[in-house]
Amino acid sequence: MSLKLTDIVKRFKTDTVLDGVSLEVADDETLVLFGPSGAGKTVLLRLIAGVFDPDEGTIVIDGYDMAGVEPEDRGIGMAFQNFALFPHMDAHANIAAPLTARRDTTTAIKTRVEEVAKLLKIDHVLDHKPKELSNGQKQRTALGRALAGEPSILLLDDPLRNVDAKLRFEMRLELPRLLREQRTTVIYVTQDYKEAMALGDRIAVLDHHGISQVGTPEEIYLTPRTTNIARLFGDPAINLLDVTPERGESGVHALLSGAQVPLDPGYSGLIGRDCILGVRPEAISFVDADAPGAFEVEIEAETPLNEKTVTLAATRRHREILISRPGGTPGPDHGTAHVAIDTGAVLLFDRATGARLERQPAQQVSQGESA
Amino acid sequence: MADIARPKPRKGFRISRGLLPYLLSLPALLACIGILVPFFTAVAYSLQRYRLSQPWARRWNWGENYLNFLSDSSFWNTLKVSLTYAFLTVGVELLLGLGIALLLQKRSRFNNFVSIMLLMPLMTAPALASLMWKLMTNPGFGILSYFASLIGLEDFRWASSPQTAMLTVVLVDVWVYTPFIMILLLAGLRSLPQQPFEAAALDGVPRLFVFWRITLPMLTPFLLTATLFRVIESIQQFDIIYAMTQGGPGDRLTVFQVEAYLNFFQSTNVGRSAALLMILWAITYFLSNVFIKNWLKLREKQRGDI
Amino acid sequence: MRHTSTFERVLRGTAITLVILFFMFPIFWIFLMSFQTNETILRVPPSVVFQPTFSNYAALITGKLETAAGSLEINFMRNLWNSLFLSTASVAVGLLLGIPAAYAFGRLKFRGSEDIAFTLLSFRFAPPLLVLLPLTIYFQKLGLADTYFGLIWVYQLIVLPLILWIVRGYFEDIPADIEYAYRIAGHSWFATFRKVALPLAGPGIAAAGLLAFIFAWNNFIFALVLASADKQPVTVGALAFVTASGIQYGQVAAGIVLSILPTFALALYAQRYLVEGLSLGAVKG
């Protein structure tokens, strides 16, 4: 079902945790609520679930205003980050909680619990108490409890946070299929950008007590609205370098290591303005010294990861940049080298506000393009 | 946004979220309000000339009952006896309790067994404890009287002699309540972090120094809570003294509550009785405020500040 | 570990022996007395060698006291029953009133909740006679004088703060998320309280109940002021019994043993929670 939050404000004593959050989630959509810890993600989920009341703003589920509606009447399923299993009930009773609330028949409950358990591969531990379950089984039980009642809205509060890396990897592959099969509206909270990118139809970035950007994973990755968001997505993190675009013989360029690095002509309106140049490490590559746009860097360190190799290098003005290349491909690991930036991938942000500056396609100045 | 509707109201009785906590605590509150009323009545009594034997002479005399205390030697005696009793009992219990707690500090089967055994006096009703000691100090057959005679104290009269009455009731109080202090301090000692002690042992710090500079300061919240708790109870002690001597011999043991009880039921002087209790209440109210502050700090620390 | 010298070990051993002797001897001695007739009790010097007799207990249980002057009725069993009834009923009422309030204070936290909780706590420290003396007059007027109902009500003064503060701690220790999870799953507030909060606070509730029972059982002053002979618990009854029985010391001792046995048994059973109860929930044992 659809969900619409309008101008939500929540304070605890004098702390304003959420300050004017508005968000719409469509029917059957999976929306990832992404943000650093302390941003108020969990509080927002609790407001939707109805265990806290907002100080201001409205929460509308499927056209109904939820003000004064108790949590049990909202048709919501929720999985908690710390699982919050009922320690005195076995896994079966835990998963059955939403069904007993509806007073389903015993056989109907049993059938549904077993169905869910099989789906989550915990059907063999249904008679175990939470303390007898492994962390992964606990996590699946919590998920099962959230799913069992076939809620119209499913709230998942960082469910993979407290499980080990291997399980997290497995679940990250498994969850999208699972959520799609449920055909329900999902709000998924996470601090892990990969999880966000893998699971979300759309991502809402919650930062500084408010939503700073909503968009598809591609939109957020490729066109982050601020340097802050750009920094949160991507590993290794995006390179952010102070530049001031200049007019050169072949259009717009920025000075890096004394070399003129060409910029997209759409940026010509920004000439002379103090900017931050953002470029992802994978959009920088090692080139020959005489390649167009090449500039010189000093290699400082190299970190081979499995699927890629990350190089830390410094420009002549000792500004550090990260360069990423696919693992196994050759590249220099010491001394000086030359690199070039994929012009199409360059983002420019305003240095004062951190807001991304748009290209202006209409203002085509010349045909200066890098080969 | 025109289509935002109120949800269909659910069937059944619902209590609003804001009202619920009040409804839940209301029964307990009502039960206690019944107790608050007599409190205010007592305040009124204390400002009246009121004798049950002369109900016709009952009238407001405002502060006269209190004013009379200033020149009333038996009031000063009550104050002196109460304070002496509280000071002696708590002082002895604190030293003894701390000593025993230190003796039993190490967790071992034997120590745990002893500490549980020592709780038995604390579980004995104080009035019955007095009765037990009465039987043991009986001049005719009491075992303690016999022991006294063995060490040359012929005809040691215990509670019936003005010289030793205080000693006897203090002894009973010490017997009953030392385990209280002991068990709180034991819990405190065992909950202390171990690193400072290990570090001190490694550095070869003398044990007496460790006790004064590490153990005692860290134990202070427990000591304070246990002491205040006991002072508040001890200054109000009634059971032990009343069961032992009913305040006698003479007025040797007429502590506040015993004196008030006798004033009320024997001399039927309600006004004076109430005034005495108001003064006792003022003392305990002050002490209990100090106590609750410490107690709360300890509670938060022990519960990991929820 | 430090080296402990022989001297130190002897010192510790002596100290512990003295401590045990001081605290255990009275109980031991009264226990012995309860199996003796006046004849052996009055021997000089006293001796632990005697022919044990159950006549004291028999007399208490049958309610017939055989003295030289003839047969005397004693009501000690009645006192024991009063103690049992008053303590049980007070604890039951205390739990009924205290648990919901403890939940409100511990979990829901509302405006003024701390003030109310502390007011209830401060009752625990007020001089009991301050309330009891005016209450005797009120109870006369209300017809509550010398009734079980009146006594049970007054007993709340000791029972309620204890239950409230111990149980509150247990409710606070339940992670709020667990209760939220049950509500979100579709259960009402009351179902959550009954099926999640109550079972999880169960050990605390049991401990508070047992301790409150012990405190109620050991209480003396309330019944002394408010109850007449047929409503009196053992603490008051035993005192009257001393005067009534004249010189039947063995029976007094047997009465004491019967009166303190239940609290000892309960304390032994609930020892894990004693520290917490005695500190009104502040210190965990």
Short mmCIF file of N, CA and C in Angstrom, two decimals, chain B residues 75-133:
data_model
loop_
_atom_site.label_atom_id
_atom_site.label_comp_id
_atom_site.label_asym_id
_atom_site.label_seq_id
_atom_site.Cartn_x
_atom_site.Cartn_y
_atom_site.Cartn_z
N PHE B 75 10.73 15.33 76.84
CA PHE B 75 10.95 15.43 75.40
C PHE B 75 12.44 15.36 75.08
N TRP B 76 13.22 16.12 75.84
CA TRP B 76 14.67 16.11 75.57
C TRP B 76 15.26 14.74 75.83
N ASN B 77 14.68 14.06 76.82
CA ASN B 77 15.11 12.69 77.08
C ASN B 77 14.81 11.81 75.86
N THR B 78 13.60 11.96 75.32
CA THR B 78 13.22 11.17 74.15
C THR B 78 14.19 11.43 72.99
N LEU B 79 14.47 12.70 72.76
CA LEU B 79 15.37 13.04 71.67
C LEU B 79 16.75 12.42 71.91
N LYS B 80 17.21 12.54 73.16
CA LYS B 80 18.54 12.03 73.49
C LYS B 80 18.59 10.51 73.32
N VAL B 81 17.58 9.84 73.86
CA VAL B 81 17.55 8.37 73.80
C VAL B 81 17.49 7.90 72.34
N SER B 82 16.64 8.56 71.54
CA SER B 82 16.49 8.16 70.14
C SER B 82 17.80 8.31 69.38
N LEU B 83 18.44 9.48 69.58
CA LEU B 83 19.68 9.73 68.86
C LEU B 83 20.77 8.78 69.32
N THR B 84 20.84 8.55 70.64
CA THR B 84 21.84 7.62 71.16
C THR B 84 21.64 6.24 70.53
N TYR B 85 20.39 5.81 70.54
CA TYR B 85 20.07 4.49 70.01
C TYR B 85 20.48 4.39 68.54
N ALA B 86 20.09 5.41 67.76
CA ALA B 86 20.40 5.37 66.33
C ALA B 86 21.91 5.38 66.11
N PHE B 87 22.60 6.25 66.86
CA PHE B 87 24.04 6.38 66.69
C PHE B 87 24.76 5.09 67.05
N LEU B 88 24.40 4.52 68.21
CA LEU B 88 25.06 3.29 68.65
C LEU B 88 24.78 2.13 67.71
N THR B 89 23.51 1.91 67.40
CA THR B 89 23.19 0.74 66.57
C THR B 89 23.85 0.85 65.20
N VAL B 90 23.66 1.99 64.55
CA VAL B 90 24.19 2.09 63.19
C VAL B 90 25.71 2.06 63.19
N GLY B 91 26.31 2.71 64.19
CA GLY B 91 27.77 2.69 64.28
C GLY B 91 28.32 1.29 64.39
N VAL B 92 27.78 0.52 65.34
CA VAL B 92 28.27 -0.84 65.54
C VAL B 92 27.97 -1.70 64.31
N GLU B 93 26.74 -1.57 63.79
CA GLU B 93 26.36 -2.40 62.65
C GLU B 93 27.22 -2.12 61.42
N LEU B 94 27.57 -0.84 61.25
CA LEU B 94 28.37 -0.48 60.09
C LEU B 94 29.76 -1.11 60.18
N LEU B 95 30.39 -0.96 61.36
CA LEU B 95 31.73 -1.53 61.52
C LEU B 95 31.69 -3.04 61.39
N LEU B 96 30.73 -3.63 62.11
CA LEU B 96 30.64 -5.08 62.11
C LEU B 96 30.27 -5.60 60.71
N GLY B 97 29.30 -4.94 60.10
CA GLY B 97 28.84 -5.37 58.77
C GLY B 97 29.95 -5.28 57.75
N LEU B 98 30.71 -4.18 57.79
CA LEU B 98 31.82 -4.01 56.85
C LEU B 98 32.87 -5.09 57.09
N GLY B 99 33.16 -5.33 58.39
CA GLY B 99 34.15 -6.36 58.72
C GLY B 99 33.75 -7.72 58.19
N ILE B 100 32.49 -8.08 58.41
CA ILE B 100 32.04 -9.40 57.96
C ILE B 100 32.03 -9.48 56.43
N ALA B 101 31.58 -8.39 55.80
CA ALA B 101 31.56 -8.38 54.33
C ALA B 101 32.96 -8.59 53.78
N LEU B 102 33.95 -7.94 54.41
CA LEU B 102 35.33 -8.11 53.94
C LEU B 102 35.81 -9.55 54.16
N LEU B 103 35.39 -10.13 55.29
CA LEU B 103 35.77 -11.52 55.58
C LEU B 103 35.21 -12.47 54.52
N LEU B 104 33.98 -12.17 54.08
CA LEU B 104 33.30 -13.10 53.17
C LEU B 104 33.42 -12.69 51.70
N GLN B 105 34.28 -11.69 51.44
CA GLN B 105 34.31 -11.08 50.12
C GLN B 105 34.53 -12.08 48.98
N LYS B 106 35.48 -12.99 49.20
CA LYS B 106 35.80 -13.93 48.13
C LYS B 106 34.62 -14.86 47.89
N ARG B 107 34.31 -15.04 46.60
CA ARG B 107 33.21 -15.96 46.29
C ARG B 107 33.68 -17.39 46.48
N SER B 108 33.12 -18.04 47.52
CA SER B 108 33.42 -19.46 47.67
C SER B 108 32.17 -20.09 48.25
N ARG B 109 32.11 -21.41 48.11
CA ARG B 109 30.92 -22.09 48.57
C ARG B 109 30.70 -21.83 50.06
N PHE B 110 31.80 -21.90 50.81
CA PHE B 110 31.70 -21.70 52.26
C PHE B 110 31.21 -20.29 52.58
N ASN B 111 31.83 -19.29 51.94
CA ASN B 111 31.46 -17.91 52.22
C ASN B 111 30.00 -17.65 51.87
N ASN B 112 29.55 -18.19 50.73
CA ASN B 112 28.16 -17.99 50.35
C ASN B 112 27.23 -18.63 51.36
N PHE B 113 27.62 -19.83 51.83
CA PHE B 113 26.80 -20.52 52.82
C PHE B 113 26.70 -19.68 54.09
N VAL B 114 27.84 -19.16 54.54
CA VAL B 114 27.84 -18.35 55.77
C VAL B 114 26.97 -17.11 55.58
N SER B 115 27.11 -16.47 54.42
CA SER B 115 26.35 -15.22 54.25
C SER B 115 24.85 -15.50 54.22
N ILE B 116 24.45 -16.64 53.68
CA ILE B 116 23.02 -16.98 53.70
C ILE B 116 22.57 -17.29 55.13
N MET B 117 23.43 -18.00 55.87
CA MET B 117 23.11 -18.34 57.24
C MET B 117 22.93 -17.06 58.07
N LEU B 118 23.80 -16.08 57.82
CA LEU B 118 23.75 -14.84 58.61
C LEU B 118 22.50 -14.03 58.32
N LEU B 119 21.79 -14.39 57.26
CA LEU B 119 20.57 -13.64 56.96
C LEU B 119 19.43 -14.02 57.89
N MET B 120 19.57 -15.15 58.58
CA MET B 120 18.46 -15.62 59.41
C MET B 120 18.02 -14.59 60.46
N PRO B 121 18.96 -13.96 61.18
CA PRO B 121 18.48 -12.94 62.13
C PRO B 121 17.68 -11.84 61.44
N LEU B 122 18.12 -11.46 60.23
CA LEU B 122 17.43 -10.38 59.52
C LEU B 122 16.02 -10.81 59.13
N MET B 123 15.82 -12.10 58.92
CA MET B 123 14.51 -12.59 58.54
C MET B 123 13.61 -12.82 59.75
N THR B 124 14.20 -12.71 60.94
CA THR B 124 13.41 -12.85 62.16
C THR B 124 12.66 -11.55 62.42
N ALA B 125 11.40 -11.63 62.74
CA ALA B 125 10.66 -10.41 63.07
C ALA B 125 11.33 -9.76 64.27
N PRO B 126 11.61 -8.46 64.21
CA PRO B 126 12.32 -7.80 65.31
C PRO B 126 11.63 -8.00 66.66
N ALA B 127 10.30 -7.99 66.65
CA ALA B 127 9.59 -8.19 67.92
C ALA B 127 9.89 -9.57 68.48
N LEU B 128 9.94 -10.58 67.58
CA LEU B 128 10.23 -11.94 68.04
C LEU B 128 11.69 -12.06 68.45
N ALA B 129 12.56 -11.32 67.78
CA ALA B 129 13.97 -11.33 68.17
C ALA B 129 14.11 -10.83 69.60
N SER B 130 13.38 -9.79 69.92
CA SER B 130 13.41 -9.27 71.29
C SER B 130 12.98 -10.35 72.27
N LEU B 131 11.93 -11.06 71.87
CA LEU B 131 11.41 -12.12 72.72
C LEU B 131 12.47 -13.20 72.95
N MET B 132 13.18 -13.53 71.88
CA MET B 132 14.24 -14.54 72.00
C MET B 132 15.30 -14.09 72.99
N TRP B 133 15.70 -12.84 72.84
CA TRP B 133 16.74 -12.32 73.74
C TRP B 133 16.22 -12.17 75.16
#
